[in-house]
PDB file of C-alpha atoms in Angstrom:
ATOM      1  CA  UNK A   9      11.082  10.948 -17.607  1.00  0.00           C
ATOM      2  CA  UNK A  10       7.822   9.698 -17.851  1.00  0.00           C
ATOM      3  CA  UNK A  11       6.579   8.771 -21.724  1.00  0.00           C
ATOM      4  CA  UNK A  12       4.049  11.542 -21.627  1.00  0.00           C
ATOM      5  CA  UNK A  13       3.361  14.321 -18.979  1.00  0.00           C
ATOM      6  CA  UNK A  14       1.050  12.494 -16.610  1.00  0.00           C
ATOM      7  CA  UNK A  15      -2.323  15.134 -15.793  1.00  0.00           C
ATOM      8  CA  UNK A  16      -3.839  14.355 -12.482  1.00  0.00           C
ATOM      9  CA  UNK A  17      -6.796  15.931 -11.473  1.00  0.00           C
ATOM     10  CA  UNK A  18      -7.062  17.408  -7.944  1.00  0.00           C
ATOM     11  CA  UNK A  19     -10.207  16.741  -6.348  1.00  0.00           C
ATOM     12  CA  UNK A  20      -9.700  19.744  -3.827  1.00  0.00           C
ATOM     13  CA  UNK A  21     -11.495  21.354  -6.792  1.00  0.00           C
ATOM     14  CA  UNK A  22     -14.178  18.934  -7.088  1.00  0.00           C
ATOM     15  CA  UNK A  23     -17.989  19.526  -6.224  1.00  0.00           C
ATOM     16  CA  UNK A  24     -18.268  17.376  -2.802  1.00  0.00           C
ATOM     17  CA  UNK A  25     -21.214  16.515  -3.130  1.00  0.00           C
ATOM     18  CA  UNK A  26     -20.250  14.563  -6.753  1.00  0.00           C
ATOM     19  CA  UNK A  27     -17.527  13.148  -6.500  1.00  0.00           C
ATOM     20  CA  UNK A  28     -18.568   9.834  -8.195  1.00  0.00           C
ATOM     21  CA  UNK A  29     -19.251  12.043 -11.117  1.00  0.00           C
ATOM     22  CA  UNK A  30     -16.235  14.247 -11.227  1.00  0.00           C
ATOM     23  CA  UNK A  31     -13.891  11.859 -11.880  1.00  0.00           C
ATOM     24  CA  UNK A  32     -16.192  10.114 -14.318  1.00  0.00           C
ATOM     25  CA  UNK A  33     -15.394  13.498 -15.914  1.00  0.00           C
ATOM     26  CA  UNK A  34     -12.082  12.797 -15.949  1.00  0.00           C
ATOM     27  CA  UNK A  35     -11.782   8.957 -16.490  1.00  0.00           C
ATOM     28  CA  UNK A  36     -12.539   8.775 -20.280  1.00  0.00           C
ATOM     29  CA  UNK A  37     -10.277   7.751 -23.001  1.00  0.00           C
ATOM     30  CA  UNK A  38      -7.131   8.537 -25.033  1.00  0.00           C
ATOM     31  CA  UNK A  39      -5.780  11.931 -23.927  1.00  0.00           C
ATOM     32  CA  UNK A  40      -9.086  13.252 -22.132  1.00  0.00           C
ATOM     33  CA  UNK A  41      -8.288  10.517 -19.443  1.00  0.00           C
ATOM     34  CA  UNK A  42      -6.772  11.335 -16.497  1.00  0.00           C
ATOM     35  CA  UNK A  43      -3.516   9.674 -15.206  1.00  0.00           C
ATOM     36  CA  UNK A  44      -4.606  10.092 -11.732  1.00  0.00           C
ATOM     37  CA  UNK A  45      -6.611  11.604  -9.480  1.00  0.00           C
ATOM     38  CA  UNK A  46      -4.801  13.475  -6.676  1.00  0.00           C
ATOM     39  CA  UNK A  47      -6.754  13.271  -3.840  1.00  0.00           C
ATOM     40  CA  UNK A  48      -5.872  15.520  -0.844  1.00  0.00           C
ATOM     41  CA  UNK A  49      -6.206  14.281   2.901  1.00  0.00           C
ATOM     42  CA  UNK A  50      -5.852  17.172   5.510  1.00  0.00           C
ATOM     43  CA  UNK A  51      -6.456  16.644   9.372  1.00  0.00           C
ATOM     44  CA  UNK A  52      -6.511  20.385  10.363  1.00  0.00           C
ATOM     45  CA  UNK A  53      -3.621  20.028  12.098  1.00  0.00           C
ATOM     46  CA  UNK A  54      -0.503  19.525  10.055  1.00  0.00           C
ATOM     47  CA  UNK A  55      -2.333  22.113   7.705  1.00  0.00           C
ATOM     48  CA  UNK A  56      -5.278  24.479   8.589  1.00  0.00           C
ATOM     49  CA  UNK A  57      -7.691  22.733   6.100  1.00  0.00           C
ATOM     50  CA  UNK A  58      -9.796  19.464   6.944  1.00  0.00           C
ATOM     51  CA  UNK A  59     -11.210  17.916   3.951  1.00  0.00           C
ATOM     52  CA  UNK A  60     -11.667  13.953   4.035  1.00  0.00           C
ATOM     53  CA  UNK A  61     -10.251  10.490   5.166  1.00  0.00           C
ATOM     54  CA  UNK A  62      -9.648   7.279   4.366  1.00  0.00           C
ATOM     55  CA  UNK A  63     -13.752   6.121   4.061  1.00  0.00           C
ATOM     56  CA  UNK A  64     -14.189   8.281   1.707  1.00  0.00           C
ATOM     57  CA  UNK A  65     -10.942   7.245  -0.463  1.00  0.00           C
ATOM     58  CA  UNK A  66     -12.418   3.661  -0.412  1.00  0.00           C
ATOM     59  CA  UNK A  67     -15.486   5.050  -1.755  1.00  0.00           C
ATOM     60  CA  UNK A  68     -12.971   6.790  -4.284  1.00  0.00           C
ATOM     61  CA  UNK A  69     -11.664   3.292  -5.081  1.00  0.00           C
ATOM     62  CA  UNK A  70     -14.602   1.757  -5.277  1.00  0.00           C
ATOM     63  CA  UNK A  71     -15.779   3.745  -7.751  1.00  0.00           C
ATOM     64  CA  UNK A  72     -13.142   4.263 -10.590  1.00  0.00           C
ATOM     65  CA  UNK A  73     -10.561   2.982 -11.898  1.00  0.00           C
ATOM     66  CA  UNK A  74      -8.219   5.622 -12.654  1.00  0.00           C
ATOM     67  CA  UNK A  75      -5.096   5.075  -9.998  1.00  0.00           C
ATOM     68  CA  UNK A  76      -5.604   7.071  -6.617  1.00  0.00           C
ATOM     69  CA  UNK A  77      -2.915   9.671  -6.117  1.00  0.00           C
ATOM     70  CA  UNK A  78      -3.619  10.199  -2.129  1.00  0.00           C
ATOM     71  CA  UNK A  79      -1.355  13.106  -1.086  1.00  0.00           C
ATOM     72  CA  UNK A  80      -1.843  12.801   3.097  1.00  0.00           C
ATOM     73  CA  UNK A  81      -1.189  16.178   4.915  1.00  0.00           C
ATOM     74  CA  UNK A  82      -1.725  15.085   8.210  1.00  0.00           C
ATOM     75  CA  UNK A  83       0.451  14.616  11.279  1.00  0.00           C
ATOM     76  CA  UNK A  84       2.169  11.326  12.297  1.00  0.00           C
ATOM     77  CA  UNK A  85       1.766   9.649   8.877  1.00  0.00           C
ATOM     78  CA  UNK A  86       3.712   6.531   9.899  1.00  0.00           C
ATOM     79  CA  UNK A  87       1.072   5.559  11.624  1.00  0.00           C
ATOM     80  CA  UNK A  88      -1.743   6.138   9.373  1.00  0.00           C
ATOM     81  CA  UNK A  89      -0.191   6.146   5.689  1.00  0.00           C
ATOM     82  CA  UNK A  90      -0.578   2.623   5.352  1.00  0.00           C
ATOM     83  CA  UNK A  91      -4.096   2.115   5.752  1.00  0.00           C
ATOM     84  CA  UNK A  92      -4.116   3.987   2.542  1.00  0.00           C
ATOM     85  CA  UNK A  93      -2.182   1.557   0.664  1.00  0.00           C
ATOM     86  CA  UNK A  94      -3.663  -1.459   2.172  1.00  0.00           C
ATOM     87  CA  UNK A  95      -7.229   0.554   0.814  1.00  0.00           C
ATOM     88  CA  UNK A  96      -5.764   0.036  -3.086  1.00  0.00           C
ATOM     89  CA  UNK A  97      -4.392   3.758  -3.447  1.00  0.00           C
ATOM     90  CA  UNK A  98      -1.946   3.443  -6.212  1.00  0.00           C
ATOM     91  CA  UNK A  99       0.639   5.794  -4.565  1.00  0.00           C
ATOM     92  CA  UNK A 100       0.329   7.571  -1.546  1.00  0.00           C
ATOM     93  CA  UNK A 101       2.731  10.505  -0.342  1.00  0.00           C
ATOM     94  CA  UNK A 102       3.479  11.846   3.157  1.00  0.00           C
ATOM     95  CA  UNK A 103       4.645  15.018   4.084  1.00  0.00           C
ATOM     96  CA  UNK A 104       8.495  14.909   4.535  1.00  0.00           C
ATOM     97  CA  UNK A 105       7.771  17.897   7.575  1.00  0.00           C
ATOM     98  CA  UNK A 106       5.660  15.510   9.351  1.00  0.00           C
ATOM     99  CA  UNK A 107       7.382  11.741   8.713  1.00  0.00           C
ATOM    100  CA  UNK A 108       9.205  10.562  12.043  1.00  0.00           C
ATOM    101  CA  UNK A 109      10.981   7.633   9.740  1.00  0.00           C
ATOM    102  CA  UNK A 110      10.744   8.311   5.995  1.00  0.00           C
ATOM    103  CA  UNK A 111      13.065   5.646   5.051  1.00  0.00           C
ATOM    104  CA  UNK A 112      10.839   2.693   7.064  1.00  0.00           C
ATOM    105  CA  UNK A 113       7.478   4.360   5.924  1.00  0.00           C
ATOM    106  CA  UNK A 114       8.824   4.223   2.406  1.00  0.00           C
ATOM    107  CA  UNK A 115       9.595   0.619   2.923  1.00  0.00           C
ATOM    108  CA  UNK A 116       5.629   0.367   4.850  1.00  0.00           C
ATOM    109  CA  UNK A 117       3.961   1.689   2.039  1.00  0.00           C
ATOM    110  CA  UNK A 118       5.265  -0.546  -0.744  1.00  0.00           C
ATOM    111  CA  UNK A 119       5.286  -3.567   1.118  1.00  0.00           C
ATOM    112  CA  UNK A 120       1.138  -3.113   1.656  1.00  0.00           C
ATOM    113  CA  UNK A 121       1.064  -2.488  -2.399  1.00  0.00           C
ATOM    114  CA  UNK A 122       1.377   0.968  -2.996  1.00  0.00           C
ATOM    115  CA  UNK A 123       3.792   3.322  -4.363  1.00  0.00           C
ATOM    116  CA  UNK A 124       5.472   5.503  -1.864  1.00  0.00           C
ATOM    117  CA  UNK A 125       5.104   9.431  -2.304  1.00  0.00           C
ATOM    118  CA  UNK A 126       7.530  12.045  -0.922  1.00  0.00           C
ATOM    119  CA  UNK A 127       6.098  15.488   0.078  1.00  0.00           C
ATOM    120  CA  UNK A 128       8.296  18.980   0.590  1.00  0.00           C
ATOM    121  CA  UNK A 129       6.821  22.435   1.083  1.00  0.00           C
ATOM    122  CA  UNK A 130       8.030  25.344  -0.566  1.00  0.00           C
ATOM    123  CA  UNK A 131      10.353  26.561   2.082  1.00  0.00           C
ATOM    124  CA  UNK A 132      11.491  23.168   2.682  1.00  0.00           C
ATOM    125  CA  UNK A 133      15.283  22.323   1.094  1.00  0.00           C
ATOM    126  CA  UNK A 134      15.527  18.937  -0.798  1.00  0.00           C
ATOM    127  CA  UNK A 135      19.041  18.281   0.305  1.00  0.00           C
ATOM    128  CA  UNK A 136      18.322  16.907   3.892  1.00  0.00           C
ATOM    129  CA  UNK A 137      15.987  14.415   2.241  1.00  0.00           C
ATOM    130  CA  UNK A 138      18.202  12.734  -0.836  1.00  0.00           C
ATOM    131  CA  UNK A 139      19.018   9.609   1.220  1.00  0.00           C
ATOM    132  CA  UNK A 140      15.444   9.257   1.882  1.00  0.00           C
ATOM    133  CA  UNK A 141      13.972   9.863  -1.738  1.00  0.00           C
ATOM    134  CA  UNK A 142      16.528   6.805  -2.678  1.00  0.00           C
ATOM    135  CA  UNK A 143      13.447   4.648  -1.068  1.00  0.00           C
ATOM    136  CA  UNK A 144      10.629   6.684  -2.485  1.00  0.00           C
ATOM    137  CA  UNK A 145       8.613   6.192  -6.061  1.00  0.00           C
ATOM    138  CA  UNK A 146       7.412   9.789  -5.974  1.00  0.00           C
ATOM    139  CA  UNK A 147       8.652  13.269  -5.250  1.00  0.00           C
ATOM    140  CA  UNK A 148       5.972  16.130  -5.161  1.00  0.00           C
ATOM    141  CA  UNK A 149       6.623  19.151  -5.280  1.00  0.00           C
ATOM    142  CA  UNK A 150       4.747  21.854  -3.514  1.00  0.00           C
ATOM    143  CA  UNK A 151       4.277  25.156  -5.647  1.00  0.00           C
ATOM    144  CA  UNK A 152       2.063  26.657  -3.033  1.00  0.00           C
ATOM    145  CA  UNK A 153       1.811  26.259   1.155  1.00  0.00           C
ATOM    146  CA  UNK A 154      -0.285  23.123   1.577  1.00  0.00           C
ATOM    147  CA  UNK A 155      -3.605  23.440   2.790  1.00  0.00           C
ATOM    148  CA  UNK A 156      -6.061  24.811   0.111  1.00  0.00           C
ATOM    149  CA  UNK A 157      -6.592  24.798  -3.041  1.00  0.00           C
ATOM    150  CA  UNK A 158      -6.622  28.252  -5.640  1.00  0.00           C
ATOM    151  CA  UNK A 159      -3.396  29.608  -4.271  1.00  0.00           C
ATOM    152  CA  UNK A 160      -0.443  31.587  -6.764  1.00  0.00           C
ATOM    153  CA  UNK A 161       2.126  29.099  -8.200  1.00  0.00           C
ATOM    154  CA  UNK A 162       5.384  29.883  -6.219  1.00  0.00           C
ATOM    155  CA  UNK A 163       7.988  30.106  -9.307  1.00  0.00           C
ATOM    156  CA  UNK A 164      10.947  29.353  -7.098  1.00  0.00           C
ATOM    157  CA  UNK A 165      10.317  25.804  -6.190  1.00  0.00           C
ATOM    158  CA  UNK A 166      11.106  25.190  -9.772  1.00  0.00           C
ATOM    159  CA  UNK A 167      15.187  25.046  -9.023  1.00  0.00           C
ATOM    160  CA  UNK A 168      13.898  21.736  -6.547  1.00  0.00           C
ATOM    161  CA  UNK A 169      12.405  20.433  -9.684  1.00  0.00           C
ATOM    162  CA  UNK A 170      15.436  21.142 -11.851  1.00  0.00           C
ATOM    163  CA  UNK A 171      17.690  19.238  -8.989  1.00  0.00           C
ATOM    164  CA  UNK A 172      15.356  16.198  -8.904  1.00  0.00           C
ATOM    165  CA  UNK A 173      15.319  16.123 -12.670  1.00  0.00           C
ATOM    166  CA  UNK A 174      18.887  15.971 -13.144  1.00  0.00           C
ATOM    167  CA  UNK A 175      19.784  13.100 -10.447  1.00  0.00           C
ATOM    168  CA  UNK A 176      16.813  11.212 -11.969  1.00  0.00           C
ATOM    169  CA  UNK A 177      18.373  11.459 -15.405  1.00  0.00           C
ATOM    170  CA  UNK A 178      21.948  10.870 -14.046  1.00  0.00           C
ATOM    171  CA  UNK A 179      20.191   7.613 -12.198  1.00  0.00           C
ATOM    172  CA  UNK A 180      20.655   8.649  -8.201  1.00  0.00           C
ATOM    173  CA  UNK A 181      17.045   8.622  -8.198  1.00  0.00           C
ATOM    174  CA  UNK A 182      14.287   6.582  -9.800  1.00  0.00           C
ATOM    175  CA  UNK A 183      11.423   8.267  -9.137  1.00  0.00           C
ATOM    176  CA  UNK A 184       8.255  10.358 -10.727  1.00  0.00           C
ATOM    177  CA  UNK A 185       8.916  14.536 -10.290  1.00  0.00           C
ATOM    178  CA  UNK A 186       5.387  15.702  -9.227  1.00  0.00           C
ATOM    179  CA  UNK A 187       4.089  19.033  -8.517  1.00  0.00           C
ATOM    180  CA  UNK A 188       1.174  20.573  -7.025  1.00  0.00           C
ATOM    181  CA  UNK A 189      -0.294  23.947  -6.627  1.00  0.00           C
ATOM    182  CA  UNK A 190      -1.159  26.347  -9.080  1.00  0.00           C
ATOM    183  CA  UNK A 191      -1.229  24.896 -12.050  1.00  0.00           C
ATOM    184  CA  UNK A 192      -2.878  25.739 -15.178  1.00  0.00           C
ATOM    185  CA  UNK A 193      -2.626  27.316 -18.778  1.00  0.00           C
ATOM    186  CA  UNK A 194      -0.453  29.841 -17.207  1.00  0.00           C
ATOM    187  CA  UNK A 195       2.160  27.821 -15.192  1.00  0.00           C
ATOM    188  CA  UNK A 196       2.121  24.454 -16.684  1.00  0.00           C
ATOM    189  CA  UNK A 197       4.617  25.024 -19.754  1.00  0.00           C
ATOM    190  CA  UNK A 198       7.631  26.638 -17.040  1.00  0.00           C
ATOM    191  CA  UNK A 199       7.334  23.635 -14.652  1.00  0.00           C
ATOM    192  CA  UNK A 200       7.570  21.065 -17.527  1.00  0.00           C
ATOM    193  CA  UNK A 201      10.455  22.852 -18.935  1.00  0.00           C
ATOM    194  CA  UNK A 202      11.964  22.286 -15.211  1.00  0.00           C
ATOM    195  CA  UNK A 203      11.593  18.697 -15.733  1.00  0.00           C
ATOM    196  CA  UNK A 204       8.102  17.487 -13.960  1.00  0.00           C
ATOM    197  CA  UNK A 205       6.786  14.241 -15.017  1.00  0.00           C
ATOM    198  CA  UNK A 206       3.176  14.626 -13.347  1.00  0.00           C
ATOM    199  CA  UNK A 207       1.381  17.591 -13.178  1.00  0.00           C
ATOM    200  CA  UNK A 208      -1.479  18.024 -10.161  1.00  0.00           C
ATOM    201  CA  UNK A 209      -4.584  20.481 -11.712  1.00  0.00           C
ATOM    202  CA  UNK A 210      -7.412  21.737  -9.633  1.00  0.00           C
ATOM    203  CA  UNK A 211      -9.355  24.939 -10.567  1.00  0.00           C
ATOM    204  CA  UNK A 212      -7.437  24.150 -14.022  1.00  0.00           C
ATOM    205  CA  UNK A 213      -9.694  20.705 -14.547  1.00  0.00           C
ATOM    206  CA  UNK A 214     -12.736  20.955 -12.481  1.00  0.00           C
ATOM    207  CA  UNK A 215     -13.134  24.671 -13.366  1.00  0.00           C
ATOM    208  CA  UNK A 216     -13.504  23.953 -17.005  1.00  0.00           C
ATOM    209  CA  UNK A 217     -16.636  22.962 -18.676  1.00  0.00           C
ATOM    210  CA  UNK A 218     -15.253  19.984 -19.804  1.00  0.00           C
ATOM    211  CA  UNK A 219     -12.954  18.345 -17.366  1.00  0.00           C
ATOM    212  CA  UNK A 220     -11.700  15.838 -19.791  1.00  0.00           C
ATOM    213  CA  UNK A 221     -10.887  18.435 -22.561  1.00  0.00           C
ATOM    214  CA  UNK A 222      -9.260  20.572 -20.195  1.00  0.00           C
ATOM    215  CA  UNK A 223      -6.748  17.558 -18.893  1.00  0.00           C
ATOM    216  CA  UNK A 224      -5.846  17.233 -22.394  1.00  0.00           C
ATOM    217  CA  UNK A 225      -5.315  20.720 -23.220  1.00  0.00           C
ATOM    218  CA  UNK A 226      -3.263  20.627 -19.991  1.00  0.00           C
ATOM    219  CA  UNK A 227      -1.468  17.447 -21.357  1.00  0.00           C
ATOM    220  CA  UNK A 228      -0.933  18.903 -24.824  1.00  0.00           C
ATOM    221  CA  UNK A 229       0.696  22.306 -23.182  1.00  0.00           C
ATOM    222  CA  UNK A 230       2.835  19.897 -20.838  1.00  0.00           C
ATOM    223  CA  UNK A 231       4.279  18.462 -23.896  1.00  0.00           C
ATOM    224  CA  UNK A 232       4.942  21.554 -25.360  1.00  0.00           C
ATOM    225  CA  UNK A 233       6.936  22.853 -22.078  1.00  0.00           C
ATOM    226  CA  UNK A 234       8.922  19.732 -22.379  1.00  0.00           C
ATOM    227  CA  UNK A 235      10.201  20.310 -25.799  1.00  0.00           C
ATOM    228  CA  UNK A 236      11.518  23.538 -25.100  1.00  0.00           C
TER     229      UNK A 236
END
């Protein structure tokens, strides 16, 4: 398990049209500083949502340097994960629902420098994917259907986190537990109690007046989860 709980900032939840600036919100110091910021790619076709690509991500890089959490919910991934990586995104995770070869992606993504990210959706079982997630640096989580941000936290996705936790700690897997959707004040304390490492915050970060206060409010409740 990760040192602390990691807090990374969704910018689903961002104003658009200041991006530069939101995560400046978030990119201060000691606990008010972000771990990452989760960005989310959608093509409106793998979800309903479009929201932004890969020259806006390498405006993104360009401009901070908190690590680039680029969560791609788009179709046919192998071919277009890795110009992600190649960009400078510190991890980048595809959707397991839309990967043709997990297992050589995996390999793809690391090989062009980044970390490689596992996605499953709520109804989606993590059994089927265990071989695959041997290869992966990242499992998130979905805790509502991808595709926009503000939806209910889906409490039952929690028994995936419980199963990742416990072959991470046995050492079958050595990867980061992440989880996204719905997550806030409310939510945060059950899913670190289930055994998430990093915790993705939308409405919960860049709803507050203070972004940075809020991620380590968010961090502080994390903790608190953790230790029962």
């Amino acid at each position: 398990m990760a040192d602390r709980p990691l807090i990374a900032p969704s910018i689903l939840s961002a104003d658009f049209a200041r991006l530069g600036e939101e995560i400046a919100a978030v990119a201060g110091t000691g606990d008010n500083r972000a771990d990452w910021v989760h960005v989310d790619v959608m093509d409106a076709h793998f979800v309903p949502n479009l929201t932004l690509g890969l020259p806006v991500v390498k405006a993104l890089l360009a401009s901070t340097d908190v690590p680039i959490d680029c969560h791609l919910m788009i179709d046919d991934p192998d071919r277009w994960a890795i110009g992600y990586a190649e960009a400078g995104a510190y991890n980048v995770t595809v959707h397991a629902e839309a990967a043709k070869d997990p297992i050589a992606l995996a390999k793809n993504l690391r090989a062009a420098g980044a970390k490689a990210g596992l996605s499953v959706k709520p109804g989606t079982a993590l059994e089927p994917w265990l071989d695959a997630l041997k290869h992966y640096d990242t499992l998130l989580v979905m805790s509502v259907e991808p595709g926009f941000g503000g939806q209910s936290f889906i409490t039952e996705v929690l028994e995936k986190v419980r199963t990742a936790r416990r072959l991470v700690d046995t050492g079958h897997l050595k990867l980061v537990v992440e989880i996204d959707g719905g997550i806030n004040a409310e939510t945060i304390e059950q899913a670190a109690e289930a055994g998430v490492d990093c915790f993705v915050a939308g409405s919960a970060v860049y709803g507050a007046g203070d972004p940075g206060k809020a991620v380590a409010a968010l961090r502080e409740q994390a903790a608190r989860g953790r230790a029962g």
